[in-house]
mmCIF file of C-alpha atoms in Angstrom:
data_model
loop_
_atom_site.group_PDB
_atom_site.id
_atom_site.type_symbol
_atom_site.label_atom_id
_atom_site.label_comp_id
_atom_site.label_asym_id
_atom_site.label_seq_id
_atom_site.Cartn_x
_atom_site.Cartn_y
_atom_site.Cartn_z
ATOM 1 C CA MET K 1 -41.005 130.641 -120.842
ATOM 2 C CA SER K 2 -41.332 130.439 -124.598
ATOM 3 C CA VAL K 3 -44.476 129.557 -126.543
ATOM 4 C CA LEU K 4 -44.941 129.013 -130.270
ATOM 5 C CA LEU K 5 -48.185 130.362 -131.652
ATOM 6 C CA PRO K 6 -50.207 128.149 -134.026
ATOM 7 C CA ASN K 7 -50.763 130.917 -136.614
ATOM 8 C CA MET K 8 -48.629 130.283 -139.730
ATOM 9 C CA ALA K 9 -47.757 133.978 -140.147
ATOM 10 C CA ASP K 10 -46.139 134.004 -136.757
ATOM 11 C CA PHE K 11 -44.530 130.595 -137.215
ATOM 12 C CA ASP K 12 -40.949 131.820 -136.721
ATOM 13 C CA THR K 13 -41.775 134.338 -133.996
ATOM 14 C CA ILE K 14 -41.143 133.381 -130.419
ATOM 15 C CA TYR K 15 -43.033 135.280 -127.754
ATOM 16 C CA GLU K 16 -42.295 135.288 -124.088
ATOM 17 C CA LEU K 17 -45.107 135.103 -121.620
ATOM 18 C CA GLU K 18 -44.983 137.686 -118.897
ATOM 19 C CA GLU K 19 -44.743 135.877 -115.624
ATOM 20 C CA GLU K 20 -45.549 137.436 -112.325
ATOM 21 C CA ASP K 21 -42.471 139.246 -111.042
ATOM 22 C CA GLU K 22 -40.997 137.507 -108.051
ATOM 23 C CA ARG K 23 -40.402 139.671 -105.084
ATOM 24 C CA ILE K 24 -36.801 140.065 -104.111
ATOM 25 C CA VAL K 25 -36.479 139.977 -100.363
ATOM 26 C CA SER K 26 -34.513 143.015 -99.308
ATOM 27 C CA GLU K 27 -33.614 144.494 -95.966
ATOM 28 C CA GLU K 28 -36.067 147.364 -96.492
ATOM 29 C CA HIS K 29 -38.893 144.956 -97.302
ATOM 30 C CA LEU K 30 -38.199 142.890 -94.179
ATOM 31 C CA ALA K 31 -37.765 145.945 -91.954
ATOM 32 C CA ARG K 32 -41.317 147.056 -92.728
ATOM 33 C CA TYR K 33 -42.739 144.045 -90.922
ATOM 34 C CA CYS K 34 -40.626 144.421 -87.782
ATOM 35 C CA PRO K 35 -42.135 146.136 -84.741
ATOM 36 C CA GLU K 36 -40.712 149.414 -83.493
ATOM 37 C CA PRO K 37 -37.617 149.023 -81.290
ATOM 38 C CA VAL K 38 -37.983 149.188 -77.519
ATOM 39 C CA VAL K 39 -36.208 152.224 -76.023
ATOM 40 C CA MET K 40 -34.732 151.810 -72.547
ATOM 41 C CA ARG K 41 -33.952 155.278 -71.197
ATOM 42 C CA GLY K 42 -31.623 155.942 -68.304
ATOM 43 C CA ALA K 43 -33.325 155.986 -64.900
ATOM 44 C CA GLY K 44 -30.501 157.301 -62.751
ATOM 45 C CA HIS K 45 -30.162 160.657 -61.064
ATOM 46 C CA ILE K 46 -26.664 161.401 -62.432
ATOM 47 C CA THR K 47 -25.877 161.857 -66.118
ATOM 48 C CA VAL K 48 -22.360 162.449 -67.436
ATOM 49 C CA PHE K 49 -22.119 163.484 -71.091
ATOM 50 C CA GLY K 50 -25.487 161.867 -71.863
ATOM 51 C CA LEU K 51 -24.780 158.564 -70.111
ATOM 52 C CA SER K 52 -27.039 157.912 -67.121
ATOM 53 C CA ASN K 53 -25.755 156.078 -64.061
ATOM 54 C CA LYS K 54 -28.344 153.263 -64.333
ATOM 55 C CA PHE K 55 -31.132 151.780 -66.439
ATOM 56 C CA ASP K 56 -34.498 150.638 -65.134
ATOM 57 C CA THR K 57 -34.796 146.860 -64.639
ATOM 58 C CA GLU K 58 -38.581 146.854 -65.147
ATOM 59 C CA PHE K 59 -39.565 144.354 -67.832
ATOM 60 C CA PRO K 60 -41.273 146.014 -70.851
ATOM 61 C CA SER K 61 -44.546 144.335 -71.815
ATOM 62 C CA VAL K 62 -43.594 144.439 -75.521
ATOM 63 C CA LEU K 63 -40.953 141.770 -74.884
ATOM 64 C CA THR K 64 -43.414 139.315 -73.347
ATOM 65 C CA GLY K 65 -43.053 136.007 -75.149
ATOM 66 C CA LYS K 66 -39.725 137.029 -76.698
ATOM 67 C CA VAL K 67 -37.407 136.859 -73.703
ATOM 68 C CA ALA K 68 -37.727 135.704 -70.109
ATOM 69 C CA PRO K 69 -38.033 138.512 -67.536
ATOM 70 C CA GLU K 70 -35.167 136.951 -65.555
ATOM 71 C CA GLU K 71 -32.810 137.090 -68.555
ATOM 72 C CA PHE K 72 -33.816 140.689 -69.231
ATOM 73 C CA LYS K 73 -33.191 141.689 -65.623
ATOM 74 C CA THR K 74 -29.825 139.892 -65.618
ATOM 75 C CA SER K 75 -28.719 141.739 -68.770
ATOM 76 C CA ILE K 76 -29.788 145.141 -67.457
ATOM 77 C CA SER K 77 -28.097 144.372 -64.130
ATOM 78 C CA ARG K 78 -24.831 143.651 -65.963
ATOM 79 C CA VAL K 79 -25.064 147.007 -67.738
ATOM 80 C CA ASN K 80 -25.874 148.747 -64.444
ATOM 81 C CA ALA K 81 -22.886 147.056 -62.760
ATOM 82 C CA CYS K 82 -20.611 148.355 -65.507
ATOM 83 C CA LEU K 83 -22.043 151.861 -65.059
ATOM 84 C CA LYS K 84 -21.771 151.629 -61.267
ATOM 85 C CA LYS K 85 -18.110 150.721 -61.580
ATOM 86 C CA ASN K 86 -17.129 153.410 -64.090
ATOM 87 C CA LEU K 87 -19.343 156.485 -63.632
ATOM 88 C CA PRO K 88 -18.235 157.528 -60.114
ATOM 89 C CA ILE K 89 -14.694 157.872 -61.449
ATOM 90 C CA ASN K 90 -16.004 159.913 -64.385
ATOM 91 C CA VAL K 91 -17.890 162.256 -62.019
ATOM 92 C CA LYS K 92 -14.787 162.813 -59.870
ATOM 93 C CA TRP K 93 -12.711 163.641 -62.938
ATOM 94 C CA LEU K 94 -15.484 165.926 -64.219
ATOM 95 C CA LEU K 95 -15.546 167.905 -60.965
ATOM 96 C CA CYS K 96 -11.758 168.117 -60.933
ATOM 97 C CA GLY K 97 -11.766 169.193 -64.578
ATOM 98 C CA CYS K 98 -14.370 171.877 -63.962
ATOM 99 C CA LEU K 99 -12.370 173.292 -61.032
ATOM 100 C CA CYS K 100 -9.171 173.455 -63.064
ATOM 101 C CA CYS K 101 -10.815 174.427 -66.349
ATOM 102 C CA CYS K 102 -9.895 178.125 -66.177
ATOM 103 C CA CYS K 103 -6.219 177.402 -65.505
ATOM 104 C CA THR K 104 -5.865 174.689 -68.157
ATOM 105 C CA VAL K 105 -7.973 176.368 -70.866
ATOM 106 C CA GLY K 106 -10.349 173.381 -70.950
ATOM 107 C CA CYS K 107 -7.672 170.701 -71.296
ATOM 108 C CA SER K 108 -8.494 169.345 -67.842
ATOM 109 C CA LEU K 109 -11.787 167.980 -69.254
ATOM 110 C CA TRP K 110 -9.999 165.569 -71.632
ATOM 111 C CA PRO K 111 -9.613 162.780 -69.044
ATOM 112 C CA VAL K 112 -13.352 162.686 -68.362
ATOM 113 C CA ILE K 113 -14.138 162.653 -72.091
ATOM 114 C CA CYS K 114 -11.777 159.709 -72.602
ATOM 115 C CA LEU K 115 -13.164 157.862 -69.575
ATOM 116 C CA ASN K 116 -16.724 158.397 -70.797
ATOM 117 C CA LYS K 117 -15.782 157.017 -74.206
ATOM 118 C CA ARG K 118 -14.201 153.991 -72.520
ATOM 119 C CA THR K 119 -17.371 153.426 -70.475
ATOM 120 C CA ARG K 120 -19.530 153.574 -73.625
ATOM 121 C CA ARG K 121 -17.247 151.098 -75.392
ATOM 122 C CA SER K 122 -17.340 148.680 -72.477
ATOM 123 C CA ILE K 123 -21.159 148.808 -72.469
ATOM 124 C CA GLN K 124 -21.226 148.271 -76.245
ATOM 125 C CA LYS K 125 -18.926 145.245 -75.872
ATOM 126 C CA LEU K 126 -21.106 143.898 -73.068
ATOM 127 C CA LEU K 127 -24.248 144.296 -75.190
ATOM 128 C CA GLU K 128 -22.548 142.617 -78.152
ATOM 129 C CA TRP K 129 -21.576 139.704 -75.909
ATOM 130 C CA GLU K 130 -25.182 139.465 -74.691
ATOM 131 C CA ASN K 131 -26.408 139.542 -78.301
ATOM 132 C CA ASN K 132 -24.101 136.724 -79.350
ATOM 133 C CA ARG K 133 -24.843 134.683 -76.228
ATOM 134 C CA LEU K 134 -28.639 134.925 -76.227
ATOM 135 C CA TYR K 135 -30.527 137.689 -77.966
ATOM 136 C CA HIS K 136 -29.649 137.027 -81.615
ATOM 137 C CA LYS K 137 -31.027 133.509 -81.159
ATOM 138 C CA LEU K 138 -34.268 135.027 -79.888
ATOM 139 C CA GLY K 139 -34.539 137.492 -82.791
ATOM 140 C CA LEU K 140 -33.495 140.569 -80.794
ATOM 141 C CA HIS K 141 -30.561 142.961 -81.034
ATOM 142 C CA TRP K 142 -29.481 145.243 -78.174
ATOM 143 C CA LYS K 143 -27.381 148.327 -78.811
ATOM 144 C CA LEU K 144 -26.389 151.562 -77.130
ATOM 145 C CA SER K 145 -27.669 154.482 -79.161
ATOM 146 C CA LYS K 146 -27.564 158.257 -78.901
ATOM 147 C CA ARG K 147 -31.012 159.892 -78.991
ATOM 148 C CA LYS K 148 -32.379 163.377 -78.505
ATOM 149 C CA CYS K 149 -34.143 163.873 -75.170
ATOM 150 C CA GLU K 150 -37.896 164.320 -75.337
ATOM 151 C CA SER K 151 -37.999 167.109 -72.768
ATOM 152 C CA ASN K 152 -35.119 169.314 -73.957
ATOM 153 C CA ASN K 153 -32.557 169.743 -76.713
ATOM 154 C CA MET K 154 -29.898 167.553 -75.076
ATOM 155 C CA MET K 155 -28.652 164.157 -76.281
ATOM 156 C CA GLU K 156 -28.746 161.000 -74.156
ATOM 157 C CA TYR K 157 -27.633 157.392 -74.513
ATOM 158 C CA VAL K 158 -30.387 154.787 -74.504
ATOM 159 C CA ILE K 159 -30.477 151.029 -74.953
ATOM 160 C CA LEU K 160 -32.376 150.116 -78.106
ATOM 161 C CA ILE K 161 -33.818 146.627 -78.296
ATOM 162 C CA GLU K 162 -34.473 145.987 -81.976
ATOM 163 C CA PHE K 163 -36.429 143.095 -83.426
ATOM 164 C CA LEU K 164 -34.475 141.227 -86.097
ATOM 165 C CA PRO K 165 -36.433 140.518 -89.296
ATOM 166 C CA LYS K 166 -37.430 136.934 -89.924
ATOM 167 C CA TYR K 167 -36.056 135.674 -93.213
ATOM 168 C CA PRO K 168 -38.333 133.412 -95.247
ATOM 169 C CA ILE K 169 -36.226 130.241 -95.160
ATOM 170 C CA PHE K 170 -38.752 128.162 -97.101
ATOM 171 C CA ARG K 171 -38.615 130.447 -100.132
ATOM 172 C CA PRO K 172 -36.337 129.095 -102.902
ATOM 173 C CA ASP K 173 -33.359 131.114 -104.130
#
């Protein structure tokens, strides 16, 4: 904004008033106001390469008012069904690979590594489908993430339920 001053000495000089800097909404700025993500750890008794054989269907209290407990339980049950279908095969191949490991110089473990990767990808696709179907509309994002275990130095796969930042839609561009 330009203003002409009434003093004759400064007649030709144009000064700009310093306006309050508008805040630019960035991802970092919005992320500060989001709650911490909910971590769903594996609750099964068998873990193959960090992937547990099931997740607990107990509804976390943090999600109260965000998602219905029935929808949450249905989503976790779908993930558990995928794990129930795939992990027994992975365990059988792991045992077979361990028995033959000395003879094959470790190459017998490749099938179980590939099967575990396929299981992780199928869970990621399932979670992405769930996100597109329901959770993005509710301001949530589910993803499979690798985290360090709290009790030891091992890595495990957990389901992270992140809160999506709310964009100020009434703010002009």
